[in-house]
CSV table of C-alpha atoms in Angstrom, one decimal:
chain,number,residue,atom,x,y,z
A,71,UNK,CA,64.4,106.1,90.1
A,72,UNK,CA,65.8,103.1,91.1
A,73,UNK,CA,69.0,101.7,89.3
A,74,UNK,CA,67.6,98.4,88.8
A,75,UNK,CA,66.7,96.7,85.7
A,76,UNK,CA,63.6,94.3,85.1
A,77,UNK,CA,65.5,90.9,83.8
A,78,UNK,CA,64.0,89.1,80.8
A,79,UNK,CA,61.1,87.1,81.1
A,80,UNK,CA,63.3,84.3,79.9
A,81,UNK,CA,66.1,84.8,82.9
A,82,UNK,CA,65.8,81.9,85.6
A,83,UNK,CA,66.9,83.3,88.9
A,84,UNK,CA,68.8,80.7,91.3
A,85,UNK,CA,67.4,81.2,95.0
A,86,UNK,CA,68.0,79.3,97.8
A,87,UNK,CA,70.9,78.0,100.2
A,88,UNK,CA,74.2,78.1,98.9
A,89,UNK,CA,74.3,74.2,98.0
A,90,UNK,CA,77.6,73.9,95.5
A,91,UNK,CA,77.5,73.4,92.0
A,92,UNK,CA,78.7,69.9,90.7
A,93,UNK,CA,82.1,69.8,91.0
A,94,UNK,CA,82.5,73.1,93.4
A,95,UNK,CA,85.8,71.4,94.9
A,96,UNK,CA,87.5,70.6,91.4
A,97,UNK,CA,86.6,74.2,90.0
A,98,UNK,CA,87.9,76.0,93.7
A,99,UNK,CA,91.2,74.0,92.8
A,100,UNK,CA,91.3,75.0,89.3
A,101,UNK,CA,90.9,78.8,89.9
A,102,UNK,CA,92.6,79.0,93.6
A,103,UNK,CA,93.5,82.4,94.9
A,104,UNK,CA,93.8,85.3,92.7
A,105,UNK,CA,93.8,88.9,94.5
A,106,UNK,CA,95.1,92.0,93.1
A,107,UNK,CA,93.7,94.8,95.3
A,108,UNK,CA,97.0,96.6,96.2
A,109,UNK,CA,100.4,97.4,95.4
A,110,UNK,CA,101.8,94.6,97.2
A,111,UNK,CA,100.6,92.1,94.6
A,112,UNK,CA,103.4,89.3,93.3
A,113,UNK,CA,105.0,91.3,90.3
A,114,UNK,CA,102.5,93.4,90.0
A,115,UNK,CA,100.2,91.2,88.7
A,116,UNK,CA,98.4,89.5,91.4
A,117,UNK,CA,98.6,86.6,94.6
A,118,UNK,CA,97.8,83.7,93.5
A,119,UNK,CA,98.9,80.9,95.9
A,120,UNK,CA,99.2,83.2,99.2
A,121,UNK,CA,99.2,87.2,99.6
A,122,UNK,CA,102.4,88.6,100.1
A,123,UNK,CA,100.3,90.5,102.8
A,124,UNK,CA,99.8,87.2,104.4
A,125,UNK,CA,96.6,86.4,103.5
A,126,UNK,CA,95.9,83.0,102.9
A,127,UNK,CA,93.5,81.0,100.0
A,128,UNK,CA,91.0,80.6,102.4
A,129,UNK,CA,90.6,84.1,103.2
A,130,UNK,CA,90.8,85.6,100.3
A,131,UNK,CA,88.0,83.3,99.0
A,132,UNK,CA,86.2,84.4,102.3
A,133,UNK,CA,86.6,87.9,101.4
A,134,UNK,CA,85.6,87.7,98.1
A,135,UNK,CA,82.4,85.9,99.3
A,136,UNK,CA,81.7,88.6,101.6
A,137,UNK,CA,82.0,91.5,98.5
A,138,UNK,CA,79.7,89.5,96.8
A,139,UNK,CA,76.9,89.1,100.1
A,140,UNK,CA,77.5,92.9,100.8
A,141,UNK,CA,76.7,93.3,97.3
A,142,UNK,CA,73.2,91.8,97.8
A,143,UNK,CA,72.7,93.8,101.2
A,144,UNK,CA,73.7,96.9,99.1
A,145,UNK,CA,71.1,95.9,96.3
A,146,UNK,CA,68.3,95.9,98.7
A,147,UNK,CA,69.2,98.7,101.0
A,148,UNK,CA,68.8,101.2,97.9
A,149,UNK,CA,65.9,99.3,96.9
A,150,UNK,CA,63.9,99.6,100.4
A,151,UNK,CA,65.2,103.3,99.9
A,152,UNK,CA,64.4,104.0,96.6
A,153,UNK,CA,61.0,102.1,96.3
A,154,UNK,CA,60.1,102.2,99.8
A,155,UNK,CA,61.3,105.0,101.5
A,156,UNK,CA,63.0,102.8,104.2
A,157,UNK,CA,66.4,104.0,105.6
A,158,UNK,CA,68.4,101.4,107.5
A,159,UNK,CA,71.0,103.1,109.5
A,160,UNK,CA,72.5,99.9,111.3
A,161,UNK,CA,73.0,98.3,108.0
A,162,UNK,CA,75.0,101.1,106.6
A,163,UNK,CA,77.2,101.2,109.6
A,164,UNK,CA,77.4,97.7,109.2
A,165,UNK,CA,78.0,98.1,105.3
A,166,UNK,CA,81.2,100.0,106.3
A,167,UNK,CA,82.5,98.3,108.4
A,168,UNK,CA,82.4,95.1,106.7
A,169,UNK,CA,83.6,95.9,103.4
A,170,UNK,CA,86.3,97.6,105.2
A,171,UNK,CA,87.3,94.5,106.8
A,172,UNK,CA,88.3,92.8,103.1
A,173,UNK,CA,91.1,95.9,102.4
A,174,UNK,CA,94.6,95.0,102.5
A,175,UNK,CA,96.5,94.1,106.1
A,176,UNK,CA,93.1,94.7,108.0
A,177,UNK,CA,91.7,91.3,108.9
A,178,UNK,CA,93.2,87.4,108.9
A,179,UNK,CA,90.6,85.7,110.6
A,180,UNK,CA,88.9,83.5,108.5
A,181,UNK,CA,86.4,83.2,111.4
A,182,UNK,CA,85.5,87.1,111.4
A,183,UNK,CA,84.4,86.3,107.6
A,184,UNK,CA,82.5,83.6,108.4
A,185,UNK,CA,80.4,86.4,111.2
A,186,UNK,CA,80.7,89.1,108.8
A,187,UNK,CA,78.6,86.8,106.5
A,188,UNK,CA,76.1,85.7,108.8
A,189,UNK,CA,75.5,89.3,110.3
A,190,UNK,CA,75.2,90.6,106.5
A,191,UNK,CA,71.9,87.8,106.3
A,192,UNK,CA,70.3,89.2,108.7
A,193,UNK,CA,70.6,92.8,107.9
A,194,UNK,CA,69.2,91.7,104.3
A,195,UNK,CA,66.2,89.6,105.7
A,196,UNK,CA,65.0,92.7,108.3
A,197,UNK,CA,65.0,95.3,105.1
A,198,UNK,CA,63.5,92.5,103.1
A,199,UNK,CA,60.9,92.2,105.4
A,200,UNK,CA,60.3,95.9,106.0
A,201,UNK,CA,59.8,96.1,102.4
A,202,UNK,CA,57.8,93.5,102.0
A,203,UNK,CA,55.7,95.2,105.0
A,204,UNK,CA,54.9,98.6,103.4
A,205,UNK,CA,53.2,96.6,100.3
A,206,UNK,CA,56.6,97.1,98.0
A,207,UNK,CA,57.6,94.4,95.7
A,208,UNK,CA,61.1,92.9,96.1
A,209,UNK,CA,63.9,93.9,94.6
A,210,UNK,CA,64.1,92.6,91.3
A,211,UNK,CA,67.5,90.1,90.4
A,212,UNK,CA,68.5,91.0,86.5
A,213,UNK,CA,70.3,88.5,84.3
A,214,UNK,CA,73.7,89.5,84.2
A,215,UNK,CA,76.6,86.9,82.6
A,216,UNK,CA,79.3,87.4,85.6
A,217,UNK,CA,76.5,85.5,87.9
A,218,UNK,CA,76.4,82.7,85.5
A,219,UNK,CA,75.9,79.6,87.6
A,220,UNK,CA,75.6,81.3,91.1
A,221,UNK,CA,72.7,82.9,92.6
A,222,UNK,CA,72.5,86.6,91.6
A,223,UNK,CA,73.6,88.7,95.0
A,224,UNK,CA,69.9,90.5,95.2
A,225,UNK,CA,68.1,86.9,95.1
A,226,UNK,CA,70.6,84.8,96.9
A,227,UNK,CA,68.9,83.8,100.9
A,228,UNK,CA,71.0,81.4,103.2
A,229,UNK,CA,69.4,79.2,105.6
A,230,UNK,CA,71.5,79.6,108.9
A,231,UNK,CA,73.0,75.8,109.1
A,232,UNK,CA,74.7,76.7,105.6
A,233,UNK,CA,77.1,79.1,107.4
A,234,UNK,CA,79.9,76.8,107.7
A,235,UNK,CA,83.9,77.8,106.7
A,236,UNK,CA,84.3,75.2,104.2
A,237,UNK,CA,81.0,75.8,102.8
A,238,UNK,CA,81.4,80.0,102.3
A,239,UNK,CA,85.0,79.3,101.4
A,240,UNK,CA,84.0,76.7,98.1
A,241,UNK,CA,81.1,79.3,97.4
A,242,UNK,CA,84.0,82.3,97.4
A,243,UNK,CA,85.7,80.6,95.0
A,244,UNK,CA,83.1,80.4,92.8
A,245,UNK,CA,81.9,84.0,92.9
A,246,UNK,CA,86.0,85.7,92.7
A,247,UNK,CA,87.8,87.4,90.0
A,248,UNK,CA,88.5,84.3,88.5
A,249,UNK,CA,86.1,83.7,88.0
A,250,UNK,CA,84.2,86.8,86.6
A,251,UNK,CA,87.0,87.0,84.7
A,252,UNK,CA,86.1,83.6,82.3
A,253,UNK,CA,82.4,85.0,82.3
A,254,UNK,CA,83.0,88.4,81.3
A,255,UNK,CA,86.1,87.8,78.7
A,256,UNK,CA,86.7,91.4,79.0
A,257,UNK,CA,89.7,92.3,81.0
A,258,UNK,CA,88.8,96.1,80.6
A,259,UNK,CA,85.3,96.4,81.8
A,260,UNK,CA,86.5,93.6,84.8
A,261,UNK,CA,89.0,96.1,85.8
A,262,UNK,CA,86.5,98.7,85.9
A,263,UNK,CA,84.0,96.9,87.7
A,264,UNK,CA,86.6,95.9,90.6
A,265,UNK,CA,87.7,99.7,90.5
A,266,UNK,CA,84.8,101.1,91.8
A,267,UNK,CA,84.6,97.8,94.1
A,268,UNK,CA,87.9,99.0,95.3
A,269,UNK,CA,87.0,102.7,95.7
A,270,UNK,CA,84.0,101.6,97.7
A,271,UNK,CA,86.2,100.0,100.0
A,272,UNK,CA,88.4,103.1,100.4
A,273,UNK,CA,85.6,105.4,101.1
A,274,UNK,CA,83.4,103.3,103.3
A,275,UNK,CA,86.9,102.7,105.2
A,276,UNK,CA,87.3,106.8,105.3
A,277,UNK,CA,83.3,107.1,106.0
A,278,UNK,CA,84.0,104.4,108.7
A,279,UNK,CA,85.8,105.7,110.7
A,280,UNK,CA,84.2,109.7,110.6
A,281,UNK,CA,81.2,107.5,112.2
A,282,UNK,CA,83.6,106.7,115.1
A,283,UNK,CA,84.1,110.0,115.5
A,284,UNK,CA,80.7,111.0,115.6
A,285,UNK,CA,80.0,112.3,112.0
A,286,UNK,CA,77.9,110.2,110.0
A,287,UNK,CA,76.0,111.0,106.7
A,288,UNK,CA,73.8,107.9,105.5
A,289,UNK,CA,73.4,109.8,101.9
A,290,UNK,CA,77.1,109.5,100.8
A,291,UNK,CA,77.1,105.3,102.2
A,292,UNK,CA,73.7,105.2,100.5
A,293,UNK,CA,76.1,106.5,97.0
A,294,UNK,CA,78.7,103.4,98.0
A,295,UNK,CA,75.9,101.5,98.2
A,296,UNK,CA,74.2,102.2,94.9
A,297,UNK,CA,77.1,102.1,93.3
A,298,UNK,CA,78.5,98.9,94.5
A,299,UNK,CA,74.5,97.5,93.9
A,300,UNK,CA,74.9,99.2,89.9
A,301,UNK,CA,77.8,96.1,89.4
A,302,UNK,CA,75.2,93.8,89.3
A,303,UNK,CA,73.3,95.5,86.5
A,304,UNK,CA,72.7,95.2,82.7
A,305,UNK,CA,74.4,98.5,82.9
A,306,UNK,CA,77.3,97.8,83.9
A,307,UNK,CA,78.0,96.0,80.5
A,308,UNK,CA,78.6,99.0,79.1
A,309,UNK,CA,82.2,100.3,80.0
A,310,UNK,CA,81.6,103.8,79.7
A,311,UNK,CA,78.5,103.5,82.2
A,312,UNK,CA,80.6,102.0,84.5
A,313,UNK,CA,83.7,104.3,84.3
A,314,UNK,CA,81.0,107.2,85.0
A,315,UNK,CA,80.0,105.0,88.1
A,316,UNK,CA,84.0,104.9,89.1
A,317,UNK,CA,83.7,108.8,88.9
A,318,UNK,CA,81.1,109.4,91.2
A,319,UNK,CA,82.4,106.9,93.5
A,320,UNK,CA,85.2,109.3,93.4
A,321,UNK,CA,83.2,112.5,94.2
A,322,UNK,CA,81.4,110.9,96.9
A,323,UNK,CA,84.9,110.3,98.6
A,324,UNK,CA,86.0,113.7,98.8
A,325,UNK,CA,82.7,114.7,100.4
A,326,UNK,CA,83.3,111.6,102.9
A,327,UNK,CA,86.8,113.2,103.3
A,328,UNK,CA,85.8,116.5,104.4
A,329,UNK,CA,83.2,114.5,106.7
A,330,UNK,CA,86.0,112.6,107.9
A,331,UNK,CA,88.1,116.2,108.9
A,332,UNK,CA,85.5,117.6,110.1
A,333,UNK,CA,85.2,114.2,113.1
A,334,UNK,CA,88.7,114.5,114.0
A,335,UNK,CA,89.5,118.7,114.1
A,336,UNK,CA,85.9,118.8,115.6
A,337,UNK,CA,86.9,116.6,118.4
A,338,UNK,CA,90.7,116.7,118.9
A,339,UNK,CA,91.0,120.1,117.5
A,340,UNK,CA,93.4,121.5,114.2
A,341,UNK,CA,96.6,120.0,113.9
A,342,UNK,CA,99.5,122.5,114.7
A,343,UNK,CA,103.2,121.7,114.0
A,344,UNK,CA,104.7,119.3,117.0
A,345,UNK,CA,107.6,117.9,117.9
A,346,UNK,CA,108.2,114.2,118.6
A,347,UNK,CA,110.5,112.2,119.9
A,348,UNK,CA,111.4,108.5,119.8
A,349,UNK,CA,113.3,108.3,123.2
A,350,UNK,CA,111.4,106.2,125.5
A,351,UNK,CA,110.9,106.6,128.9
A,352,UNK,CA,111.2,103.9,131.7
A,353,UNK,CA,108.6,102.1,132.9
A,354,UNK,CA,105.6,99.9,131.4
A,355,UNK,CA,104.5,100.7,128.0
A,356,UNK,CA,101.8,100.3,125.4
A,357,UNK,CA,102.1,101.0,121.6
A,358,UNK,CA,99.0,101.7,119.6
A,359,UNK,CA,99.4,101.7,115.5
A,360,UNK,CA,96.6,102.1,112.8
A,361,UNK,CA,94.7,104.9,112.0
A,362,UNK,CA,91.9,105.1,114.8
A,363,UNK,CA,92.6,108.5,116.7
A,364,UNK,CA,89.1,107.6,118.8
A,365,UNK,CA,90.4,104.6,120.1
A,366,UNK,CA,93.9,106.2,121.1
A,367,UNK,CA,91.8,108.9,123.1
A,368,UNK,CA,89.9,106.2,124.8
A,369,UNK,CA,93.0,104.2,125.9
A,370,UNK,CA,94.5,107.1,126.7
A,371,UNK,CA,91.7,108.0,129.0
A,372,UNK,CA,91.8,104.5,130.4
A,373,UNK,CA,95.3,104.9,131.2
A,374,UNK,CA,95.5,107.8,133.2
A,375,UNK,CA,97.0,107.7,136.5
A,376,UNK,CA,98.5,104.1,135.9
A,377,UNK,CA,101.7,104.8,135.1
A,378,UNK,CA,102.0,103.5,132.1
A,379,UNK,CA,103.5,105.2,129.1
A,380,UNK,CA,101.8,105.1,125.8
A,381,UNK,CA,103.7,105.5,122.0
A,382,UNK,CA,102.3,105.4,118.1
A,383,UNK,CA,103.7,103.4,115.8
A,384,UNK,CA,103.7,103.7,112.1
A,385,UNK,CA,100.6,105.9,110.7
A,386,UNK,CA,99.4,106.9,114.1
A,387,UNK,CA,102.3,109.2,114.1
A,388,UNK,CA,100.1,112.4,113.4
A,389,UNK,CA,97.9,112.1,116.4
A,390,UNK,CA,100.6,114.6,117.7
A,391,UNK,CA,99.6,117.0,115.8
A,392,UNK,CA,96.1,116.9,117.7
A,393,UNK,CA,96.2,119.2,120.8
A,394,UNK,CA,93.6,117.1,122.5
A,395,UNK,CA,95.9,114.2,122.0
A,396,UNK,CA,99.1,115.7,122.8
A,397,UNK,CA,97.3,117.3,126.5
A,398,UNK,CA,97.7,113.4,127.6
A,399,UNK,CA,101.2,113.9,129.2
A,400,UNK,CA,101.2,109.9,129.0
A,401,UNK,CA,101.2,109.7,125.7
A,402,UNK,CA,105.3,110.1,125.4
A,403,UNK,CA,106.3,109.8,121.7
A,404,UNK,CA,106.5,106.9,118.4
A,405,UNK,CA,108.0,104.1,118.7
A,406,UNK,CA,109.6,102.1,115.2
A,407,UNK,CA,109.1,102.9,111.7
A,408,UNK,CA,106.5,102.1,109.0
A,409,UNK,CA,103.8,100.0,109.3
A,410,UNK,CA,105.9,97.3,107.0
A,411,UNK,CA,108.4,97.5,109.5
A,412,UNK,CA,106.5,96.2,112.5
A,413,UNK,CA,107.3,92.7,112.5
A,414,UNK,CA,110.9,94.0,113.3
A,415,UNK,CA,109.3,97.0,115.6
A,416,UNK,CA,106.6,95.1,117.9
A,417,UNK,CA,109.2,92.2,118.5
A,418,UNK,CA,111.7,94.4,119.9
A,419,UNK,CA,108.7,96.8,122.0
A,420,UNK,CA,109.2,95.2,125.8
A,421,UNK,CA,105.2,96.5,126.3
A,422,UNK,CA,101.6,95.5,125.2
A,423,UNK,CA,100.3,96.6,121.4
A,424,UNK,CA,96.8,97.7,120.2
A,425,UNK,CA,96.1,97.2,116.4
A,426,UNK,CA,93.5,99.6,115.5
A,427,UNK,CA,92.0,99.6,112.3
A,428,UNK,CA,94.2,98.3,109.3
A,429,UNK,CA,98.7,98.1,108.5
A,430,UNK,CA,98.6,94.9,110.9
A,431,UNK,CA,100.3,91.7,109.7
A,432,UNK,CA,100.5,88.3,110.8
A,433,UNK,CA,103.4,88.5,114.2
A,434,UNK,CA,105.9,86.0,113.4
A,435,UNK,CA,105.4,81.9,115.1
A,436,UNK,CA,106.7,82.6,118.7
A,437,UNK,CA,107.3,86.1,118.9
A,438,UNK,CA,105.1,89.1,119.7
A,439,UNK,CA,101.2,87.1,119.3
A,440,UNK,CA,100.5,87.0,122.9
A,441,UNK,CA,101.3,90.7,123.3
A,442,UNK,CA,99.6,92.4,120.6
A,443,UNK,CA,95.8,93.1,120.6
A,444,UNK,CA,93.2,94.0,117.9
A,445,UNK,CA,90.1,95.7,118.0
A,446,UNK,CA,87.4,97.0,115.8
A,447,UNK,CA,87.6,95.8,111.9
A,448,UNK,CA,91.3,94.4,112.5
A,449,UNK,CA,91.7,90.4,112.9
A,450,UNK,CA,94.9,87.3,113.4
A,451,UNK,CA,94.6,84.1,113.8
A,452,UNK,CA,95.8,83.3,117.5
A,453,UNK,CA,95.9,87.0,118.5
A,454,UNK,CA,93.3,88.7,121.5
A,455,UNK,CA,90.4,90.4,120.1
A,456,UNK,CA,88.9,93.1,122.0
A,457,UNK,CA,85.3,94.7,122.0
A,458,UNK,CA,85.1,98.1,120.8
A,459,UNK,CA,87.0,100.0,123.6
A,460,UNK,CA,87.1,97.6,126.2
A,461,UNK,CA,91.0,97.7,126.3
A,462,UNK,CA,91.2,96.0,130.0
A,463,UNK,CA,93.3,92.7,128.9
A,464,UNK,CA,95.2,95.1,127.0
A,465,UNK,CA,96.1,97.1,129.4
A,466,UNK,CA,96.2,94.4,132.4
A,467,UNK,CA,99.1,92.8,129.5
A,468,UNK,CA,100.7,95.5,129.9
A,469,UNK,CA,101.0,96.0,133.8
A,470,UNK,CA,102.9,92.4,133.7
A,471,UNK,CA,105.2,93.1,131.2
A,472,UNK,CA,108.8,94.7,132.1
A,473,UNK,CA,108.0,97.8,129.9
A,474,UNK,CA,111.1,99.8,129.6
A,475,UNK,CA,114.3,99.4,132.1
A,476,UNK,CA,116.4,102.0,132.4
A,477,UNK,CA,119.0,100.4,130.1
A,478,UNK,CA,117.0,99.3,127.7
A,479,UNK,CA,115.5,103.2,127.3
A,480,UNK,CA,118.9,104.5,127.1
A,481,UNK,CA,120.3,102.0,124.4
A,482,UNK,CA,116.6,102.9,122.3
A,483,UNK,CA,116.9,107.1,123.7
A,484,UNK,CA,120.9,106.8,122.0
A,485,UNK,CA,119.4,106.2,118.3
A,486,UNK,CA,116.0,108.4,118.4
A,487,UNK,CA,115.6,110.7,116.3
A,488,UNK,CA,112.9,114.0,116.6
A,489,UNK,CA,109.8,114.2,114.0
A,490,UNK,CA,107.5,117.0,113.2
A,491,UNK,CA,103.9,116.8,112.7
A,492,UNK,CA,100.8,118.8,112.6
A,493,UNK,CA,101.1,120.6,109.4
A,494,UNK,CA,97.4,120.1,108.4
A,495,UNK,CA,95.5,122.2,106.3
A,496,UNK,CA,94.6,125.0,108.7
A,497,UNK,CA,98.5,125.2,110.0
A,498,UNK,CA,99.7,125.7,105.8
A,499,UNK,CA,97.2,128.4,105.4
A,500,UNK,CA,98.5,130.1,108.5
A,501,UNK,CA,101.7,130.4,106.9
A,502,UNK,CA,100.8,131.3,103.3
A,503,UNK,CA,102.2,134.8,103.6
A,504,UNK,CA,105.3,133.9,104.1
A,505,UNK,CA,105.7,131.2,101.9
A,506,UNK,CA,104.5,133.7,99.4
A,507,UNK,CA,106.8,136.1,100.1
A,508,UNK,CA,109.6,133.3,99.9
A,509,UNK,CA,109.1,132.5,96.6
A,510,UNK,CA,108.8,136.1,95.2
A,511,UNK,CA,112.1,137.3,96.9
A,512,UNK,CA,113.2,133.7,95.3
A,513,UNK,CA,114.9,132.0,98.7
A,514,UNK,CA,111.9,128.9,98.3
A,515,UNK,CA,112.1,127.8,94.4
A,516,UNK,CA,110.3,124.0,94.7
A,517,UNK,CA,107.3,122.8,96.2
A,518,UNK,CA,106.5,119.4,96.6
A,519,UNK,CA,103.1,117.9,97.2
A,520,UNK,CA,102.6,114.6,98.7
A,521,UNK,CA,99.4,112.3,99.2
């Protein structure tokens, strides 16, 4: 059954190109930025004049455009699916990906935006088209109040002259929280709506990156979809409809979690506990931070027999763990502290950086820029982006920088410290027994869970 509502016969639909409504400019300076998507936000309440991420007006309004296009392609994908039995797997990898791209410290490029946009168009007009091929109506655009004065996201086509930055970044404003918030005049059900908007994000990110890995499993992005799609619905007036929508968002995730596990033990093997260090070694040097383990393998592979030393940073710590990872005798130990920490960390690292997937932030005016690298859904203004894998500039950066002297490793080797990692789930259960008998003979009296 499809999720879809037939609209009143009354509702108008607004189709076309993207044209601004009267006054677009006046209304983008009224509203300006408003994003409150993570922690970070300015006292807790939200960034309104710039993110304390980084992020600028412009992007955020960019990013908020592309929720709203992704939206649409999520609208028709599970209506080709639903009514038409069409399943689209290079728009659902593409699905990911993109709505990935608009979490928290992951992209800065207002330019990526403007591709994300323009790739999400023509996704939408090949299923439209299938559809339209097998006899199938299209999907139907239902009169909802938070699309007052925009086109809904099912019905809304571009022509490709409209992409333009200043045009997507006007329409942004006019389709953000902002406001939504003046149309829907109910601060609880807008929450709602932007919390399952959010979890989508989190678990296409998760389901994202098990596709890198090699797992991939279009039924749960099919659920993101639909229930991404469902905030465009009558239905999701009702606040209890859509709190039932936030919990299945929820259940899908932990499937897409076991998904993800399942990529990474597959093909690096079970964590076991590891030791490592944060002495570097002399000699040229690249530092890889994110969350991508696939893309550390493949640098690591790219690396071998070049003499060059590569370190994590930040949340690429527990690729240690990994004993396909840790076979690489190149790959020498971590380098800095959190991923918050890394304007500090990558200015004082004397080697090339790779940025994979999300935790990167804009490198301070004359500092690190020309050394550090992103790849995948990762984007800054004025920084190298590489093709997926093709780490060659990154790695001929590298080759020309000093890397390590010997003074400079023993100054770093006289403050490092030794971490442990590895203790995934496989690891814990191997040691049950004796944490069992621990707390019976009463030597281990607290446990504390974390994540």
């Amino acid at each position: 059954t499809s999720i879809f509502l037939r609209p009143p016969a009354a509702a108008a639909l607004r189709v076309g190109s993207p044209a601004l409504a009267p006054g677009a400019v006046l209304l983008r300076r009224a509203l300006g930025m408003f994003c409150y998507q993570c922690e970070q936000t300015t006292h807790g309440e939200g960034c309104k004049t710039v993110g304390v991420c980084g992020k600028t007006e412009e992007t955020a309004a960019l990013q908020d455009l592309l929720v709203y296009r992704l939206k649409g392609l999520a609208g028709v994908t599970v209506h080709a699916n639903d009514a038409a039995g069409i399943v689209d797997p290079a728009a659902n990898h593409f699905f990911k990906g993109a709505i990935f791209s608009t979490l928290t410290n992951v992209n800065f490029d207002s330019s990526r935006f403007v591709e994300y946009v323009r790739e999400a168009n023509e996704h939408m007009d090949r299923i439209s088209r299938a559809v339209a091929a097998k006899g199938v109506p299209t999907v139907e655009a239902p009169d909802v109040p938070w699309f007052s004065g925009v086109p809904h996201p099912f019905a809304w086509t571009m022509a490709p002259e409209d992409v333009t930055l200043s045009g997507l970044e006007d329409l942004g404003h006019q389709v953000g929280i902002e406001k939504r918030r003046s149309l829907i005049g109910n601060e609880t059900l807008l929450g709602l709506h932007e919390l399952i908007t959010y979890g989508v994000k989190g678990a296409a990110a998760y389901s994202h990156h098990a596709a890198l890995g090699g797992k991939v499993d279009e039924e749960s992005t099919l659920a993101l979809m639909r229930a991404l799609a469902f905030t465009c619905t009558p239905a999701a007036a009702d606040p209890n409809n859509v709190l039932a929508m936030a919990m299945s968002v929820g259940e899908t995730n932990l499937s897409i979690m076991g998904m993800l596990e399942e990529a990474h033990t597959g093909r690096f093997g079970h964590p076991a506990p590891t030791q490592v260090s944060t002495a570097p070694v002399e000699g040229k040097a690249i530092l890889v931070s994110g969350h991508d383990l696939t893309d550390l393998e493949a640098l690591l592979q790219q690396t071998e027999g070049t003499g060059i030393s590569v370190y994590t940073h930040g949340e690429m710590l527990p690729a240690h763990g990994y004993p396909v990872l840790r076979a690489y005798p190149h790959l020498k130990g971590h380098f800095g502290g959190a991923w918050y920490r890394q304007k500090i960390d990558f200015s004082h690292f004397p080697g090339a950086i790779l940025m994979t997937t999300n935790c990167v932030l804009d490198p301070p005016q004359g500092t690190y820029a020309d050394n550090l690298f992103t790849t995948g859904e990762t984007g800054v203004v004025g920084v190298q982006h590489l093709k997926e894998k093709a780490f060659g500039p990154l790695i001929a950066r590298a080759q020309a920088l000093e890397g390590f002297t010997v003074e400079s490793a023993a100054r770093a080797a006289a403050s490092a410290v030794t971490h442990t990692v590895g203790f995934g789930r496989e690891a814990m259960l191997g040691a049950a027994p004796a944490v069992l008998d621990a707390i019976g003979e009463g030597k281990l009296k607290r446990l504390l869970l974390i994540g």
